PDB file of C-alpha atoms in Angstrom:
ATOM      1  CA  UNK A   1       0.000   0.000   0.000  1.00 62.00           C
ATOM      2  CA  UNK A   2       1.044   3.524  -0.142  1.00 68.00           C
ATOM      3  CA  UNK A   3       3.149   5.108   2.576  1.00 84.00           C
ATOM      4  CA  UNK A   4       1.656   8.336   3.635  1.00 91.00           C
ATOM      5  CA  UNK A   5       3.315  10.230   6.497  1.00 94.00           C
ATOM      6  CA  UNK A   6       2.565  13.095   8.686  1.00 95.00           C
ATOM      7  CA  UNK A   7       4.751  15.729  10.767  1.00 96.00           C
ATOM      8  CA  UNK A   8       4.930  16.322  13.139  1.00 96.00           C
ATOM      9  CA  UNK A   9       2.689  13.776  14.759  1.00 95.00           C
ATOM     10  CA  UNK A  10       1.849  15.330  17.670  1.00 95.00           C
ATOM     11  CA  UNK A  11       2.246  19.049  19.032  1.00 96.00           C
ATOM     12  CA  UNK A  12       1.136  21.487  21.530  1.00 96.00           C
ATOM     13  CA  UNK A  13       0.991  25.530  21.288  1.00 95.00           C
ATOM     14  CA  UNK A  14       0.011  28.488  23.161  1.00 96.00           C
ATOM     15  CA  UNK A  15      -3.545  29.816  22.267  1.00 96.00           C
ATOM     16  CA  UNK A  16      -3.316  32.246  19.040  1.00 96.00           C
ATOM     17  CA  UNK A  17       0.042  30.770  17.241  1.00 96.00           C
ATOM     18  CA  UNK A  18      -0.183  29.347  14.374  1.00 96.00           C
ATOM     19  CA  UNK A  19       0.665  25.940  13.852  1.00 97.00           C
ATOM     20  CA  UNK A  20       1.742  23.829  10.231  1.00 97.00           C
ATOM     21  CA  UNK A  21       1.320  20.293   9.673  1.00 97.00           C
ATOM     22  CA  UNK A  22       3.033  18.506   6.446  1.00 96.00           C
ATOM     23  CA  UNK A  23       1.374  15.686   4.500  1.00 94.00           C
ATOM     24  CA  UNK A  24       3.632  13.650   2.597  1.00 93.00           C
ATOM     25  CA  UNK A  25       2.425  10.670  -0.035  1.00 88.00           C
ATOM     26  CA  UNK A  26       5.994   8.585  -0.191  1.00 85.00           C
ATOM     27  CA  UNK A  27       5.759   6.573  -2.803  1.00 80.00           C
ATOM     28  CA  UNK A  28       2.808   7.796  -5.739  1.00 76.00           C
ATOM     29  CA  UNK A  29       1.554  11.230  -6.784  1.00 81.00           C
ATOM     30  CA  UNK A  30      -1.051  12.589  -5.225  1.00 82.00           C
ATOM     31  CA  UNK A  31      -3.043  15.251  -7.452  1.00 82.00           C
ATOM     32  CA  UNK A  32      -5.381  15.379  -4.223  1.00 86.00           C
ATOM     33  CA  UNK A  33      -5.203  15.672  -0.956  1.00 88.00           C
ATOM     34  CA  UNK A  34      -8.211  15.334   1.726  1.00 91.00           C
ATOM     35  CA  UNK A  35      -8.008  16.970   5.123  1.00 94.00           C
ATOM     36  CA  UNK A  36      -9.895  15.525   7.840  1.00 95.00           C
ATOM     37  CA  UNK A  37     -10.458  16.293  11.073  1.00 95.00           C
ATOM     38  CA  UNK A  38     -11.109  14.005  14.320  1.00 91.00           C
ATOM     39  CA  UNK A  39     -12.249  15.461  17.870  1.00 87.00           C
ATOM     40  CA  UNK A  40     -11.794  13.018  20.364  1.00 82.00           C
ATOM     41  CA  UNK A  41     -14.765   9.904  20.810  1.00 78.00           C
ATOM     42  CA  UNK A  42     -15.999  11.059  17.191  1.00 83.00           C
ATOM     43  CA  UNK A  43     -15.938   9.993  13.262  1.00 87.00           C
ATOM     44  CA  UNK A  44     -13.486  11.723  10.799  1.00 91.00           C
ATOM     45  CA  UNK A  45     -15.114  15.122   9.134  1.00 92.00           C
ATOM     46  CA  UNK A  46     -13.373  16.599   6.153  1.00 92.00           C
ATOM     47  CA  UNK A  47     -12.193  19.653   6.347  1.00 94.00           C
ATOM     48  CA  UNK A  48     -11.269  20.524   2.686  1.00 93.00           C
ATOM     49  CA  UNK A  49     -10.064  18.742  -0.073  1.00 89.00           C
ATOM     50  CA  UNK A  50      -6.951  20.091  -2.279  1.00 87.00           C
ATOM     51  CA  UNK A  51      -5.523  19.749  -5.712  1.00 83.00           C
ATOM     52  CA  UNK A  52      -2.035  20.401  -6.684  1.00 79.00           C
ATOM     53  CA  UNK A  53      -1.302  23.779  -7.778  1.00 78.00           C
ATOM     54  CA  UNK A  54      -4.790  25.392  -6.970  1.00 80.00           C
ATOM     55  CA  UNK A  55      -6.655  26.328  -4.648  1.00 85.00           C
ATOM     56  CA  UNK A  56      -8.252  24.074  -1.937  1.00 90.00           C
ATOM     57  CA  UNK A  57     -12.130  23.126  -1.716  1.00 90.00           C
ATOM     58  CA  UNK A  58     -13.492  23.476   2.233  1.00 94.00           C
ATOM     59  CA  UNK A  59     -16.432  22.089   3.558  1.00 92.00           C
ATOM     60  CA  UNK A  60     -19.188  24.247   4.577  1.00 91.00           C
ATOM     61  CA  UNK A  61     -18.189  25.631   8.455  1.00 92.00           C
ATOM     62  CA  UNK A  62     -14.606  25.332   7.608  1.00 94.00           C
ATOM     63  CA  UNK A  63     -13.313  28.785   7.787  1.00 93.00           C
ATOM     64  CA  UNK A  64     -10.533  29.041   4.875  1.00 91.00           C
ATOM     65  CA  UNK A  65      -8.721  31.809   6.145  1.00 93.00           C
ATOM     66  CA  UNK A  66      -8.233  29.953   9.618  1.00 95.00           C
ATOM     67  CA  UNK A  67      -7.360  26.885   7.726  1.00 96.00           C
ATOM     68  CA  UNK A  68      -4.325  27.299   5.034  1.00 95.00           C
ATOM     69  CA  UNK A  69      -4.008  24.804   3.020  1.00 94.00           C
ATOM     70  CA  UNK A  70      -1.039  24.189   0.073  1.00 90.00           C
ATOM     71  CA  UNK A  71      -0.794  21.817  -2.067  1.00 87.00           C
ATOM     72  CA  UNK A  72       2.629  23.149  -4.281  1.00 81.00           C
ATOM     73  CA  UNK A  73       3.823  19.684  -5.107  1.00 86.00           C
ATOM     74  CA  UNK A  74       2.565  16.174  -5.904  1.00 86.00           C
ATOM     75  CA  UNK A  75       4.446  14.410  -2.672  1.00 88.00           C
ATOM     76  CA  UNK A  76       3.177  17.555  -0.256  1.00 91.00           C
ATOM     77  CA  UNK A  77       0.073  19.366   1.297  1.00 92.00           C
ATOM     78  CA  UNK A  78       0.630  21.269   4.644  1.00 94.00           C
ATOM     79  CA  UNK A  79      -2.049  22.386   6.331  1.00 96.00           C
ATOM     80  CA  UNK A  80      -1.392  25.592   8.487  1.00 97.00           C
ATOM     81  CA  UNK A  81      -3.778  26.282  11.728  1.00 97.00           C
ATOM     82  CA  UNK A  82      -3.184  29.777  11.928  1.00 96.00           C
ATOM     83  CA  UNK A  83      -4.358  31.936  15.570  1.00 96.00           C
ATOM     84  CA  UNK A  84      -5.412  28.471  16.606  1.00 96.00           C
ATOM     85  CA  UNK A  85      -7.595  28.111  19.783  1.00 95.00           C
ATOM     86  CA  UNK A  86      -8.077  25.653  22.438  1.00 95.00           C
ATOM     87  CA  UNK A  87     -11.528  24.477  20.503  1.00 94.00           C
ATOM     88  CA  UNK A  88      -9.264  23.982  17.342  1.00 95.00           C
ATOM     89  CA  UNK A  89      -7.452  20.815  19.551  1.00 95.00           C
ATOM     90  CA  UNK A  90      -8.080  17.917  17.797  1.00 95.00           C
ATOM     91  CA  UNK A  91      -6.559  15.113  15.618  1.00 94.00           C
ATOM     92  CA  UNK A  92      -5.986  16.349  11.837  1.00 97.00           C
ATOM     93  CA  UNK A  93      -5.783  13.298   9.572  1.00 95.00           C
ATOM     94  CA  UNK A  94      -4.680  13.865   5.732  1.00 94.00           C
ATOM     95  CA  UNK A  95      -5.681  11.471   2.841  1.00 90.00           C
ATOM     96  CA  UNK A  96      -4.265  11.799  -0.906  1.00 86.00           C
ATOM     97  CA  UNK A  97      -6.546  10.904  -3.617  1.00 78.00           C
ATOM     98  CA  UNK A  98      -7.305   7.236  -4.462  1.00 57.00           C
ATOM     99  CA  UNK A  99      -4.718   4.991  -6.790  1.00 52.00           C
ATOM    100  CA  UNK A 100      -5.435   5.241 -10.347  1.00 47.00           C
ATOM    101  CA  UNK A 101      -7.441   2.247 -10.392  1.00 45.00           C
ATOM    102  CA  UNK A 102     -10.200   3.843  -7.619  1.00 48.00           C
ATOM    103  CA  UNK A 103      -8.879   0.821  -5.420  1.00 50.00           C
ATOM    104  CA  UNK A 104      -8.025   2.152  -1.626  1.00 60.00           C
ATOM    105  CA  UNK A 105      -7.695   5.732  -0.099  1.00 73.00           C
ATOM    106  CA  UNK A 106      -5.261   5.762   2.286  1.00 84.00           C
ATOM    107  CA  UNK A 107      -4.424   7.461   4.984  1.00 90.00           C
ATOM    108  CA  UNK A 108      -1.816   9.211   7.240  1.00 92.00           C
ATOM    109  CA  UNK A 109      -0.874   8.600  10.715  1.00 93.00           C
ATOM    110  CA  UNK A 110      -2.265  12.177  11.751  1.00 94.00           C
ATOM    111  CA  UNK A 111      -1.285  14.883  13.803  1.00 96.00           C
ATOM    112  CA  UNK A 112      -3.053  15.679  17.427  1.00 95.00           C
ATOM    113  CA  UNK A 113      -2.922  19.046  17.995  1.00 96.00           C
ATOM    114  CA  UNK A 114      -3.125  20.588  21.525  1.00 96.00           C
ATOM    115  CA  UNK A 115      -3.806  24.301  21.678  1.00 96.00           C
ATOM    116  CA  UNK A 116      -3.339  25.538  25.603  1.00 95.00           C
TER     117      UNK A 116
ATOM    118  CA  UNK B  68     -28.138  14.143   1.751  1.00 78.00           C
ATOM    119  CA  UNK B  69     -25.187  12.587   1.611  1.00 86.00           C
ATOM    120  CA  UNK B  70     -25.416  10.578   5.447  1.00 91.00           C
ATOM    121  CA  UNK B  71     -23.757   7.282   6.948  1.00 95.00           C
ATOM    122  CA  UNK B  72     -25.309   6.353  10.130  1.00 96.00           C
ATOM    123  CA  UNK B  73     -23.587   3.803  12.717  1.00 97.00           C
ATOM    124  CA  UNK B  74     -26.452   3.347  15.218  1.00 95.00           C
ATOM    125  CA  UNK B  75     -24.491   1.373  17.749  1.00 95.00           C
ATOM    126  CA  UNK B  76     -21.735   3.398  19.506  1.00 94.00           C
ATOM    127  CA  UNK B  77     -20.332   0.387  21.281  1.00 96.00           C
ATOM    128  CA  UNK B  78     -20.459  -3.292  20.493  1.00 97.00           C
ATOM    129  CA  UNK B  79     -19.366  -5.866  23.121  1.00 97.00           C
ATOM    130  CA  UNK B  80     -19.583  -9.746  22.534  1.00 97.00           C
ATOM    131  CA  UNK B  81     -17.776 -12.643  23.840  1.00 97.00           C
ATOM    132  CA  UNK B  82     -14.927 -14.454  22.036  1.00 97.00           C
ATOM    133  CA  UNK B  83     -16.813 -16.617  19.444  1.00 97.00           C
ATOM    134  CA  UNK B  84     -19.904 -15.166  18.826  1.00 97.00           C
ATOM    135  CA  UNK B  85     -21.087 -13.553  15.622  1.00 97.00           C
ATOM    136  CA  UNK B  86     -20.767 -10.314  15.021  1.00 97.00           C
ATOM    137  CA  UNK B  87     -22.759  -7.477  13.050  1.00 97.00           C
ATOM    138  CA  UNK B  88     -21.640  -3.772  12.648  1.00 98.00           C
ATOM    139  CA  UNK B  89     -24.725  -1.795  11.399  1.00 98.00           C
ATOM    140  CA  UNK B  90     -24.010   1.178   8.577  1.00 97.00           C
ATOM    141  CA  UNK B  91     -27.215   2.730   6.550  1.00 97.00           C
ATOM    142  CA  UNK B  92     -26.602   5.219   4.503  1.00 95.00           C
ATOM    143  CA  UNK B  93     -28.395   7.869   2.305  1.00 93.00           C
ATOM    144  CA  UNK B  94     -27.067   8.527  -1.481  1.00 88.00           C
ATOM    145  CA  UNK B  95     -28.833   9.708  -4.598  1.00 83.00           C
ATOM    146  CA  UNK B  96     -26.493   8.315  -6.831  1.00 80.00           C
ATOM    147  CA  UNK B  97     -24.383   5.400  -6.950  1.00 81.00           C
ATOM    148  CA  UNK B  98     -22.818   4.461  -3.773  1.00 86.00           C
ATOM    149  CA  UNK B  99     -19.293   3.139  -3.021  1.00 87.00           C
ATOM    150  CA  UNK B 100     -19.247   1.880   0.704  1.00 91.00           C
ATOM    151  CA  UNK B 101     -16.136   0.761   2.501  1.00 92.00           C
ATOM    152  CA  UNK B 102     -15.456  -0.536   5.917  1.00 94.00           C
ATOM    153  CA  UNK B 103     -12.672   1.342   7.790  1.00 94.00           C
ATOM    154  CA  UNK B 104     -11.005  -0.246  11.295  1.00 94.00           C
ATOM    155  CA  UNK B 105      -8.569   1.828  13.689  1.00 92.00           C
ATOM    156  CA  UNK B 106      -6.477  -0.483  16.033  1.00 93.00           C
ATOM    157  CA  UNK B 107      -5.737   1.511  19.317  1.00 89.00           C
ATOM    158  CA  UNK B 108      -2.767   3.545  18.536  1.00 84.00           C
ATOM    159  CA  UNK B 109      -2.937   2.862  15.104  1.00 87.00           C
ATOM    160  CA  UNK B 110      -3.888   4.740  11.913  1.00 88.00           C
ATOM    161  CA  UNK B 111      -7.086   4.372   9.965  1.00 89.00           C
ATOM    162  CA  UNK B 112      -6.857   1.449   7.256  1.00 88.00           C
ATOM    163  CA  UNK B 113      -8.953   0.171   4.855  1.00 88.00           C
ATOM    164  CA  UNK B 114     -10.835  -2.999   5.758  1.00 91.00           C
ATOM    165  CA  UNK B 115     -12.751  -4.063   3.092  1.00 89.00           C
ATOM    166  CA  UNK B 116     -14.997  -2.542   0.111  1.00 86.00           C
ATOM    167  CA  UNK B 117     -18.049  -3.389  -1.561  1.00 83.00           C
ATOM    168  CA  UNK B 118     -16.738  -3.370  -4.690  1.00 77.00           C
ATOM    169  CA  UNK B 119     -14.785  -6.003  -4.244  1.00 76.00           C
ATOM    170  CA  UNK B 120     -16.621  -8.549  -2.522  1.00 72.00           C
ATOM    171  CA  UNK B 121     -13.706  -9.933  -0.786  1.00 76.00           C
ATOM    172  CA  UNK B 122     -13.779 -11.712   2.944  1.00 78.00           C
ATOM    173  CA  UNK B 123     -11.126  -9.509   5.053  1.00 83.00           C
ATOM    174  CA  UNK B 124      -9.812 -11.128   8.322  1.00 90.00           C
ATOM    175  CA  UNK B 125     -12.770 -13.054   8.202  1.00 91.00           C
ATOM    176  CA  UNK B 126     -15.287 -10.224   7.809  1.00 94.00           C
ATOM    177  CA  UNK B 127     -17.713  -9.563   5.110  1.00 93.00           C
ATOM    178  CA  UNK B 128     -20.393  -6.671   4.006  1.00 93.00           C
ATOM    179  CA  UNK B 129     -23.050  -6.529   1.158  1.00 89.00           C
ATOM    180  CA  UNK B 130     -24.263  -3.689  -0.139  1.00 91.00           C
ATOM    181  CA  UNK B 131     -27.962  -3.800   0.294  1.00 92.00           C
ATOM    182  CA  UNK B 132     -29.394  -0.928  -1.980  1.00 90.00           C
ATOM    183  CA  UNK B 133     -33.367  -1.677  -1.382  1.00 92.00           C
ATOM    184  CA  UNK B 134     -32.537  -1.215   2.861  1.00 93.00           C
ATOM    185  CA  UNK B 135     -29.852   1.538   1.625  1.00 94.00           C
ATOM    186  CA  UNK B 136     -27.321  -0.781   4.253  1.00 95.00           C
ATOM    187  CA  UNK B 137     -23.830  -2.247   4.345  1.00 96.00           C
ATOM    188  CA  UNK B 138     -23.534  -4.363   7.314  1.00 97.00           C
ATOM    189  CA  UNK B 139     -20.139  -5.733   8.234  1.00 96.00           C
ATOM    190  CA  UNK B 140     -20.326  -9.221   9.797  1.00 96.00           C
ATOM    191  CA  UNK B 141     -18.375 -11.782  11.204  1.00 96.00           C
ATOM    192  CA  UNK B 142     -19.406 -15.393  12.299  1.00 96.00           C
ATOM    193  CA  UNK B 143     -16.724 -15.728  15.120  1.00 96.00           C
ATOM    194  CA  UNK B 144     -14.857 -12.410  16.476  1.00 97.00           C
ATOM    195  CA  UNK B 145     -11.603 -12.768  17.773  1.00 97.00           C
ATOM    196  CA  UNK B 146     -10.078 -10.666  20.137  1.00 97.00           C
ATOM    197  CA  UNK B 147      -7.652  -9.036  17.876  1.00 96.00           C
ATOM    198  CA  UNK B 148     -10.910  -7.579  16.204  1.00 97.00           C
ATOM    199  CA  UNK B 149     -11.158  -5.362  19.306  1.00 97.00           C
ATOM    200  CA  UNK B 150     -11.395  -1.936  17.706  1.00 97.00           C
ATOM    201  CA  UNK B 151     -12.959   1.017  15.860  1.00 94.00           C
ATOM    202  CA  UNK B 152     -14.827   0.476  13.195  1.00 96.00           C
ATOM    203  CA  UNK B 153     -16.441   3.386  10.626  1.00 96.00           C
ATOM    204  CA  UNK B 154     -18.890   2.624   7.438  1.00 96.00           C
ATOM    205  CA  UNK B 155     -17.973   5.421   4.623  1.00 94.00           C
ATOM    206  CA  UNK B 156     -19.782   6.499   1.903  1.00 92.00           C
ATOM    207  CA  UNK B 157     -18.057   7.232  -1.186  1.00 85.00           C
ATOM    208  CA  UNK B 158     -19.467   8.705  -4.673  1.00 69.00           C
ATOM    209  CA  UNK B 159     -19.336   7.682  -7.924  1.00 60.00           C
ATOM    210  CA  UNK B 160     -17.555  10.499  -9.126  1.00 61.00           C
ATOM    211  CA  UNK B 161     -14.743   8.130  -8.116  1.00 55.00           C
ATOM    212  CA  UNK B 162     -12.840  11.469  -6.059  1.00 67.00           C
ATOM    213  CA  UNK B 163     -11.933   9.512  -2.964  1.00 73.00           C
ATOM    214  CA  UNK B 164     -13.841  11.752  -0.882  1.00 81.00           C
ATOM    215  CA  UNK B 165     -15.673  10.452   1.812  1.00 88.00           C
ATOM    216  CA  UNK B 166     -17.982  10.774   4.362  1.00 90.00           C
ATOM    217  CA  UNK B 167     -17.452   8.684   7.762  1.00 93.00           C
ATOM    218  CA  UNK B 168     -20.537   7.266  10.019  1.00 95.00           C
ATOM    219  CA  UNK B 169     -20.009   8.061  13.953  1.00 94.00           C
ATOM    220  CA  UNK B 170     -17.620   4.808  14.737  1.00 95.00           C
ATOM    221  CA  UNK B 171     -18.871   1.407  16.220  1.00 96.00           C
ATOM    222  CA  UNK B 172     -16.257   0.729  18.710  1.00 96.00           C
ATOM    223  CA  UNK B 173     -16.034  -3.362  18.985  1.00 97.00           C
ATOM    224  CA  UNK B 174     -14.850  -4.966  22.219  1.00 97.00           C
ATOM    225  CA  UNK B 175     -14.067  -8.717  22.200  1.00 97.00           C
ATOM    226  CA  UNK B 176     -14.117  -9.633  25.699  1.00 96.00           C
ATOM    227  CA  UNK B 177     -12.318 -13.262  26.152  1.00 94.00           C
TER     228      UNK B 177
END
């Protein structure tokens, strides 16, 4: 399967910093990238979805300017939490876009976030 | 609306018994349903997919379009199927995104 990984996979910050977490597909291109998010005892929700060299799709609540994401190469999306807030603690889980074939979406290890 | 519901937030059986995971979802169009699992500590892998058809670690799900369902079942859960397990709808615009029910957590108790 494909090796997605995630960076860093844990961190915690001071109310109103910003914050920047790397997704990184290993071993195939990813065109897209999905965001989700995952607050703790509850099901994935996705945030936005992103295609390489454009700008990303969010879903409807997800405030875009709160929520940078890039997506400048085919191996790379970062999402950036920027002014983040203790409600914004919560595990952010990135996806690239299915094989070719539409077989299996895969996913990385995420990143739980901790804003004091 | 797009929906996956999970209806059972916790399943517990003995070693053994069957097992069913409920997942009902709501789709216009043509669905693509998968089973996900997360292992404690683990990341979020794909367990199996209608599509395919295939028997995963002994598990199996049929897409039931008339009751809009995709059950996940198991005639004799093992411990190591102690877990989380989400039902996710995808589309057939074949753009891996997806949409997650709430989680059935399974507990295997020996």
């Amino acid at each position: 399967g494909a090796v997605v990984s995630q960076h860093p996979s844990w961190v915690i910050c001071k109310s109103g910093t910003s914050v920047k977490i790397e997704c990184r597909s290993l071993d195939f291109q990813a065109t897209t990238m999905f965001w989700y998010r995952q607050f703790p005892k509850q099901s994935l929700m996705l945030m936005a979805t992103s295609n390489e060299g454009s700008k990303a799709t969010y879903e409807q609540g997800v405030e875009k300017d709160k929520f940078l994401i890039n997506h400048a190469s085919l191996t790379l999306s970062t999402l950036t939490v920027t002014s983040a807030h203790p409600e914004d603690s919560s595990f952010y889980i990135c996806s690239p876009a299915r094989d070719r074939g539409g077989e299996t979406q895969y996913f990385g290890p995420g990143t739980r976030l901790l804003v004091l | 609306a797009q929906r996956v519901t999970q209806p059972e937030k916790l399943l517990s059986v003995f070693k053994g018994a069957p097992v069913e995971l409920k997942c009902n979802y709501s789709y216009s169009g043509s669905p693509e349903l998968f089973w996900y699992v997360q292992y404690s500590r683990q990341r979020l892998q794909l367990l199996l997919r209608h599509i395919s058809r295939e028997s995963i670690k002994g598990f199996t799900a049929d897409l039931n379009k008339g009751e809009t369902s995709f059950h996940l079942k198991k005639p004799f859960a093992q411990e190591e199927d102690s877990a989380m397990y989400y039902c996710a709808l995808g589309g057939s615009s074949n753009t891996g995104k997806l949409i997650f029910g709430q989680g059935t957590t399974l507990q295997v108790k020996p």
